[in-house]
Structures are given as C-alpha cells and as structure tokens.
Amino acid sequence: MPDNPNSLIPQVRYTIAVASGKGGVGKSTVAANLAVALHATGAAVGLMDTDVYGPSVPTLMGGNTAPHVIEGKIDPPVEFGIKIISMAYFLPKDEAIIWRGPMLHKTVRQFLGDVRWGELDYLVMDLPPGTGDIQLSLSQTILLTGAVIVSTPQDLALAVASKAIAMFRKLNVPILGIVENMSTFICPHCGEREDIFGHGGARQAAEEIAVPFLGEIPLNTAVRLASDSGRPIALDKNSPNGKAFREVAEALVEQVRLLSEQSAQGVKIQ
Amino acid sequence: MAPTPKSIKLAAGGNTLAVEWADGHVSRYPYQYLRSRCPCATCAGNARLPNAPVPGALPIFGVKPLAPARAELVGRYAVQIFWNDGHASGIYSFDYLRGLCPCDECAARTGK
Ligand SMILES: Nc1ncnc2c1ncn2[C@@H]1O[C@H](COP(=O)(O)OP(=O)(O)OP(=O)(O)O)[C@@H](O)[C@H]1O
Ligand SMILES: [Mg+2]
Ligand SMILES: [Zn+2]
Ligand SMILES: [Zn+2]
C-alpha cells in the first residue's frame, strides 16, 4: 500500500510554506510573525525552519532551550506558545556543512515525522530563498496546504516573485497569496508614512497573475529590532507592524478556509 | 479560473478514467496514456515519448493490467492517482489534466 504523504504528520491540519523568489526579502520575519499572529487567534501553531543553510528562526523567536530527544523523537522547544524546530539547534556553531540532496530530504522528513508536533492547526514553514532542493523535497514529502510568497515591492515589478509562484504551480502547491514586505516606510522618528517603492503595485501584480493578495507589511526599523531581540513584533498588537501581521494572518486564514471549503465541496471520485 | 471536475470515474470502461468537468465537458483518459504522463518529479524528469510505457508499467504476462487503485483530492487543485503498479506520487493538477484531454475538440484547440 502506498504511503499517504501526510501520514508523517497526521495531526497537523494545515501546512503553510513561506517562500520567495530571492533571499533577504523577509521570509523568516514573515514566517515567525505569521506564526505568532495565528497563535493569537487561538490556533495551535508550529514553526519549522527548513532553511538548513541559514537557519534564523531560533534567533527570531528568542529563547535558548534546546530540543529534547526522547525515544528517538524530538520534543520541540516552545516559545510564545509556538512549537519550534530548526537546524540551528543541531548544527555546531560556526561550522559549515555541505548539504546534499538526499541529506536534505532526510532532514525534511525528520523535521516532519520525528518531531512531536502534537495536534496543530497550522505548521508554518520558513523556506530558504529560491527554488531549490528543499522546496522540492517538501512538496514531495507532504501535500502542502499551500504557499505564501513574500516579496518586496521592487521584486514584484521585476517578476522575481513569479519565479517562485511558477515553481509551486508546477509542483501543484496552491498559492495562498502574496505578502508584500517592506512596503511603506514608516519613519521611526515621526511615524510618518512614505512610499519609497510606490504603493499598491503588489496588489495589482497579484491581481494580474490571479494570486490572492494577503496584505502589506511596512518597512520599519522596529521590525528588525524586535526580531533581533527575539520577540517578534506581532506580539505587540498595537504597533503598526503588529497590526499589519495580524491582518495578513486573517487574510491567510480566510484563504485556507476557502481552499479547504472548495476541496470539501467535493469532486466525486467513483 | 482553473478547470474543476464535477466527478472523476476511475473505471469508466475500456481501461479509461473519465472526468466530468464543471463546464460539462467529459474527458476520457486511457490508463496507459495517463500513467505515462505522470507529472511527479521522478517521471517528469525523464524525457518521454508520447504514449511510451513508463518503466515498471510494461504489460508483462502475469502482471495485473494497469489501473488506478484509488484516487484522492489534493486541495482544490489536483487529484493524486494511486496506480496499481505501486506508483502514487503523481499529483495531477486539474489544469494539467484538462490540458491532457485527448478528445478531438481539445486536441484541435491545443494543437497537440
Ligand atoms: N518589514 C520590515 N521592516 C524592517 N526590516 C525588516 C522587515 N522585514 C524584514 N526585515 C529585516 O530584513 C532582514 C532580512 O529579513 P529575513 O531574514 O526575514 O529575510 P529572509 O527572506 O528570511 O532572508 P533569507 O533569504 O536570508 O532567509 C532582517 O534583518 C529583518 O529583520
Ligand atoms: Mg530566512
Ligand atoms: Zn510519476
Ligand atoms: Zn476534451
């Protein structure tokens, strides 16, 4: 009998990959803050750092508890109510590892199947940049609920985001939507908004390629400072960015709902 | 909007799988045709000739004739077909499936 691809994580309802066409656009920031914002809605949330080359989730989420390995299963650390796993917990510091395809694949499987995730509503996955082995491995190992594409305004214009979208479409992974990160600049001194890359471009680009637009996250030093101190900004409900992340999370929940409703509507298979 | 099926009949007679689409169109896919167009990373990576049998799906005596054992929906996008030869990693998006429709009307439209 063939393996059901989701048998590795039978207690996880929705798996959401956070991806981008290129590096440094804020995937990890968005993944961590979405996890926090989803958790704030009362959902059980896990956060999986699949970026084995540059794992950053443990830094973003603070804390320094290492995972316990009990009976061959990994107990993930919990920060702000979110279960976390990352390669950073297992890598010797300052040591570069050359990852090969099969090794990546095995790690991805272990992060899914050998971690005691328990019952989760959402497992948010932070992906490495681009369209490489991890992306492929992940979509072959489980049936992802969908992907969230993070893009900066200038990349949308340059169609970098569409490369990632094209890859997921090819892998038959639904695109849950685009998040525009670092959009409006909010001046840390006066709180004034300023559009450095133009405004509304992402929304329009998303419409053109028929992908839901989940919202925009302003460029704000407070985001980086919060991340660097290990307390994602989404924990701060009243900050403009905290609010923005919560709105994106709401839009995401709605897309997930639409998706599962449509599939539950049921194509009859006889 | 991507095409959506109303129903998928795994055994529609004459070794075919039939899909009735929401727009009323009915597509009939011979099993071998569908299996040889498996979009999974393993299969799709190998260059294929149209209708060329897939490795492991050769009609050898004593081997069960190829058929889908079952199928499962994947999100709203696709159907995963579990072939009786053990191969199950093929997730056929509805888009892809509709594009594969071998009927004359569709063939004329896509120029295949
Ligand atoms: N909206 C924002 N405002 C200000 N700074 C931000 C914002 N989003 C992300 N940053 C900062 O930009 C830098 C890159 O973000 P992040 O590490 O999340 O990107 P990434 O896409 O995960 O990168 P990589 O491709 O290397 O994994 C970090 O220093 C982060 O704090
Ligand atoms: Mg990152
Ligand atoms: Zn295949
Ligand atoms: Zn047709």
Tab-separated table of N, CA and C in Angstrom, chain A residues 1-5 136 139-140 143-145 169-175 212 255 258-259 262-263 266-270, chain B residues 1 4-11 39 41 70-80 82 86 88 91-94:
chain	number	residue	atom	x	y	z
A	1	MET	N	0.859	-1.203	0.000
A	1	MET	CA	0.000	0.000	0.000
A	1	MET	C	0.885	1.240	0.000
A	2	PRO	N	0.669	2.128	-0.921
A	2	PRO	CA	1.499	3.340	-0.904
A	2	PRO	C	1.196	4.196	0.318
A	3	ASP	N	2.225	4.869	0.724
A	3	ASP	CA	2.216	5.744	1.883
A	3	ASP	C	1.360	6.969	1.577
A	4	ASN	N	0.479	7.344	2.467
A	4	ASN	CA	-0.149	8.642	2.284
A	4	ASN	C	0.885	9.703	2.643
A	5	PRO	N	1.156	10.636	1.747
A	5	PRO	CA	2.234	11.592	2.001
A	5	PRO	C	2.067	12.357	3.308
A	136	LEU	N	11.498	21.346	-3.286
A	136	LEU	CA	11.105	20.125	-3.980
A	136	LEU	C	10.844	19.005	-2.976
A	139	SER	N	7.616	19.465	-0.976
A	139	SER	CA	6.358	19.231	-1.685
A	139	SER	C	6.224	17.787	-2.139
A	140	GLN	N	7.329	17.050	-2.097
A	140	GLN	CA	7.215	15.615	-2.392
A	140	GLN	C	6.910	14.813	-1.142
A	143	LEU	N	1.722	16.776	1.326
A	143	LEU	CA	0.873	17.585	0.461
A	143	LEU	C	0.664	18.909	1.169
A	144	LEU	N	1.461	19.884	0.807
A	144	LEU	CA	1.358	21.198	1.435
A	144	LEU	C	-0.029	21.780	1.218
A	145	THR	N	-0.552	22.426	2.249
A	145	THR	CA	-1.819	23.132	2.064
A	145	THR	C	-1.616	24.248	1.049
A	169	ARG	N	3.385	26.222	-8.642
A	169	ARG	CA	2.307	25.784	-9.531
A	169	ARG	C	2.697	24.487	-10.208
A	170	LYS	N	3.951	24.410	-10.578
A	170	LYS	CA	4.445	23.204	-11.240
A	170	LYS	C	4.388	22.019	-10.286
A	171	LEU	N	4.641	22.285	-9.023
A	171	LEU	CA	4.601	21.229	-8.016
A	171	LEU	C	3.172	21.023	-7.493
A	172	ASN	N	2.238	21.710	-8.109
A	172	ASN	CA	0.826	21.617	-7.711
A	172	ASN	C	0.581	22.038	-6.272
A	173	VAL	N	1.381	22.976	-5.795
A	173	VAL	CA	1.146	23.507	-4.457
A	173	VAL	C	0.328	24.789	-4.617
A	174	PRO	N	-0.865	24.836	-4.011
A	174	PRO	CA	-1.677	26.043	-4.158
A	174	PRO	C	-0.959	27.276	-3.606
A	175	ILE	N	-1.114	28.387	-4.272
A	175	ILE	CA	-0.559	29.644	-3.767
A	175	ILE	C	-1.640	30.302	-2.913
A	212	PRO	N	-4.128	35.545	-4.700
A	212	PRO	CA	-4.675	36.407	-3.648
A	212	PRO	C	-3.595	37.311	-3.054
A	255	GLN	N	-8.033	32.470	3.253
A	255	GLN	CA	-7.648	31.733	2.047
A	255	GLN	C	-7.604	30.235	2.307
A	258	LEU	N	-11.167	29.049	2.404
A	258	LEU	CA	-11.725	28.958	1.054
A	258	LEU	C	-11.227	27.710	0.342
A	259	LEU	N	-9.947	27.493	0.497
A	259	LEU	CA	-9.317	26.362	-0.175
A	259	LEU	C	-9.899	25.039	0.306
A	262	GLN	N	-13.515	24.638	-0.762
A	262	GLN	CA	-13.670	24.253	-2.154
A	262	GLN	C	-13.316	22.802	-2.386
A	263	SER	N	-12.309	22.321	-1.636
A	263	SER	CA	-11.958	20.927	-1.861
A	263	SER	C	-12.945	20.025	-1.136
A	266	GLY	N	-16.194	18.983	-2.734
A	266	GLY	CA	-16.135	17.607	-3.153
A	266	GLY	C	-16.328	17.364	-4.624
A	267	VAL	N	-15.248	16.944	-5.204
A	267	VAL	CA	-15.326	16.336	-6.507
A	267	VAL	C	-15.643	14.891	-6.176
A	268	LYS	N	-16.631	14.350	-6.817
A	268	LYS	CA	-16.942	12.944	-6.520
A	268	LYS	C	-15.944	12.034	-7.214
A	269	ILE	N	-15.337	11.166	-6.430
A	269	ILE	CA	-14.445	10.173	-7.042
A	269	ILE	C	-15.106	8.810	-6.920
A	270	GLN	N	-15.364	8.201	-8.058
A	270	GLN	CA	-16.043	6.893	-8.022
A	270	GLN	C	-15.108	5.795	-8.505
B	1	MET	N	-9.724	31.282	-13.912
B	1	MET	CA	-10.166	30.194	-13.017
B	1	MET	C	-9.752	28.848	-13.616
B	4	THR	N	-12.348	22.779	-13.015
B	4	THR	CA	-12.666	21.941	-11.854
B	4	THR	C	-13.549	20.781	-12.297
B	5	PRO	N	-13.253	19.602	-11.820
B	5	PRO	CA	-14.111	18.478	-12.180
B	5	PRO	C	-15.360	18.426	-11.304
B	6	LYS	N	-16.409	17.849	-11.847
B	6	LYS	CA	-17.581	17.536	-11.026
B	6	LYS	C	-17.427	16.135	-10.459
B	7	SER	N	-16.965	15.248	-11.333
B	7	SER	CA	-16.761	13.877	-10.865
B	7	SER	C	-15.614	13.224	-11.615
B	8	ILE	N	-15.021	12.273	-10.935
B	8	ILE	CA	-13.936	11.500	-11.540
B	8	ILE	C	-14.310	10.039	-11.430
B	9	LYS	N	-14.390	9.375	-12.558
B	9	LYS	CA	-14.735	7.953	-12.549
B	9	LYS	C	-13.472	7.158	-12.861
B	10	LEU	N	-13.022	6.391	-11.880
B	10	LEU	CA	-11.758	5.667	-12.058
B	10	LEU	C	-11.882	4.552	-13.090
B	11	ALA	N	-13.025	3.881	-13.097
B	11	ALA	CA	-13.220	2.780	-14.046
B	11	ALA	C	-14.408	3.110	-14.933
B	39	PRO	N	2.959	13.475	-13.719
B	39	PRO	CA	3.722	14.711	-13.549
B	39	PRO	C	4.672	14.701	-12.361
B	41	ALA	N	7.916	14.307	-9.912
B	41	ALA	CA	9.283	14.746	-10.197
B	41	ALA	C	10.111	13.635	-10.826
B	70	ARG	N	-6.899	3.732	-6.566
B	70	ARG	CA	-7.779	4.727	-5.965
B	70	ARG	C	-7.222	6.105	-6.276
B	71	ALA	N	-7.957	7.127	-5.862
B	71	ALA	CA	-7.501	8.493	-6.100
B	71	ALA	C	-7.970	9.360	-4.951
B	72	GLU	N	-7.178	10.394	-4.686
B	72	GLU	CA	-7.532	11.310	-3.602
B	72	GLU	C	-7.392	12.740	-4.087
B	73	LEU	N	-8.264	13.598	-3.594
B	73	LEU	CA	-8.157	15.004	-3.953
B	73	LEU	C	-7.009	15.653	-3.207
B	74	VAL	N	-6.345	16.554	-3.868
B	74	VAL	CA	-5.278	17.320	-3.240
B	74	VAL	C	-5.694	18.779	-3.288
B	75	GLY	N	-6.020	19.327	-2.114
B	75	GLY	CA	-6.523	20.701	-2.102
B	75	GLY	C	-7.668	20.824	-3.082
B	76	ARG	N	-7.721	21.955	-3.745
B	76	ARG	CA	-8.764	22.114	-4.755
B	76	ARG	C	-8.152	22.038	-6.140
B	77	TYR	N	-6.890	21.721	-6.156
B	77	TYR	CA	-6.136	21.862	-7.381
B	77	TYR	C	-5.945	20.589	-8.185
B	78	ALA	N	-5.968	19.477	-7.486
B	78	ALA	CA	-5.405	18.303	-8.132
B	78	ALA	C	-5.991	17.007	-7.590
B	79	VAL	N	-5.700	15.954	-8.321
B	79	VAL	CA	-6.067	14.624	-7.853
B	79	VAL	C	-4.795	13.774	-7.871
B	80	GLN	N	-4.628	13.019	-6.796
B	80	GLN	CA	-3.478	12.137	-6.711
B	80	GLN	C	-3.944	10.736	-7.077
B	82	PHE	N	-3.359	6.783	-7.302
B	82	PHE	CA	-2.592	5.660	-6.776
B	82	PHE	C	-2.732	4.518	-7.770
B	86	GLY	N	1.835	0.465	-7.920
B	86	GLY	CA	2.528	0.954	-6.731
B	86	GLY	C	2.959	2.407	-6.830
B	88	ALA	N	2.502	6.245	-6.852
B	88	ALA	CA	1.428	7.092	-6.319
B	88	ALA	C	1.856	8.532	-6.143
B	91	ILE	N	0.685	13.755	-8.794
B	91	ILE	CA	-0.412	14.640	-8.412
B	91	ILE	C	-0.793	15.419	-9.666
B	92	TYR	N	-1.926	15.060	-10.213
B	92	TYR	CA	-2.358	15.663	-11.475
B	92	TYR	C	-3.212	16.888	-11.167
B	93	SER	N	-2.666	18.051	-11.482
B	93	SER	CA	-3.482	19.251	-11.266
B	93	SER	C	-4.621	19.228	-12.271
B	94	PHE	N	-5.739	19.828	-11.902
B	94	PHE	CA	-6.885	19.826	-12.796
B	94	PHE	C	-6.548	20.535	-14.104
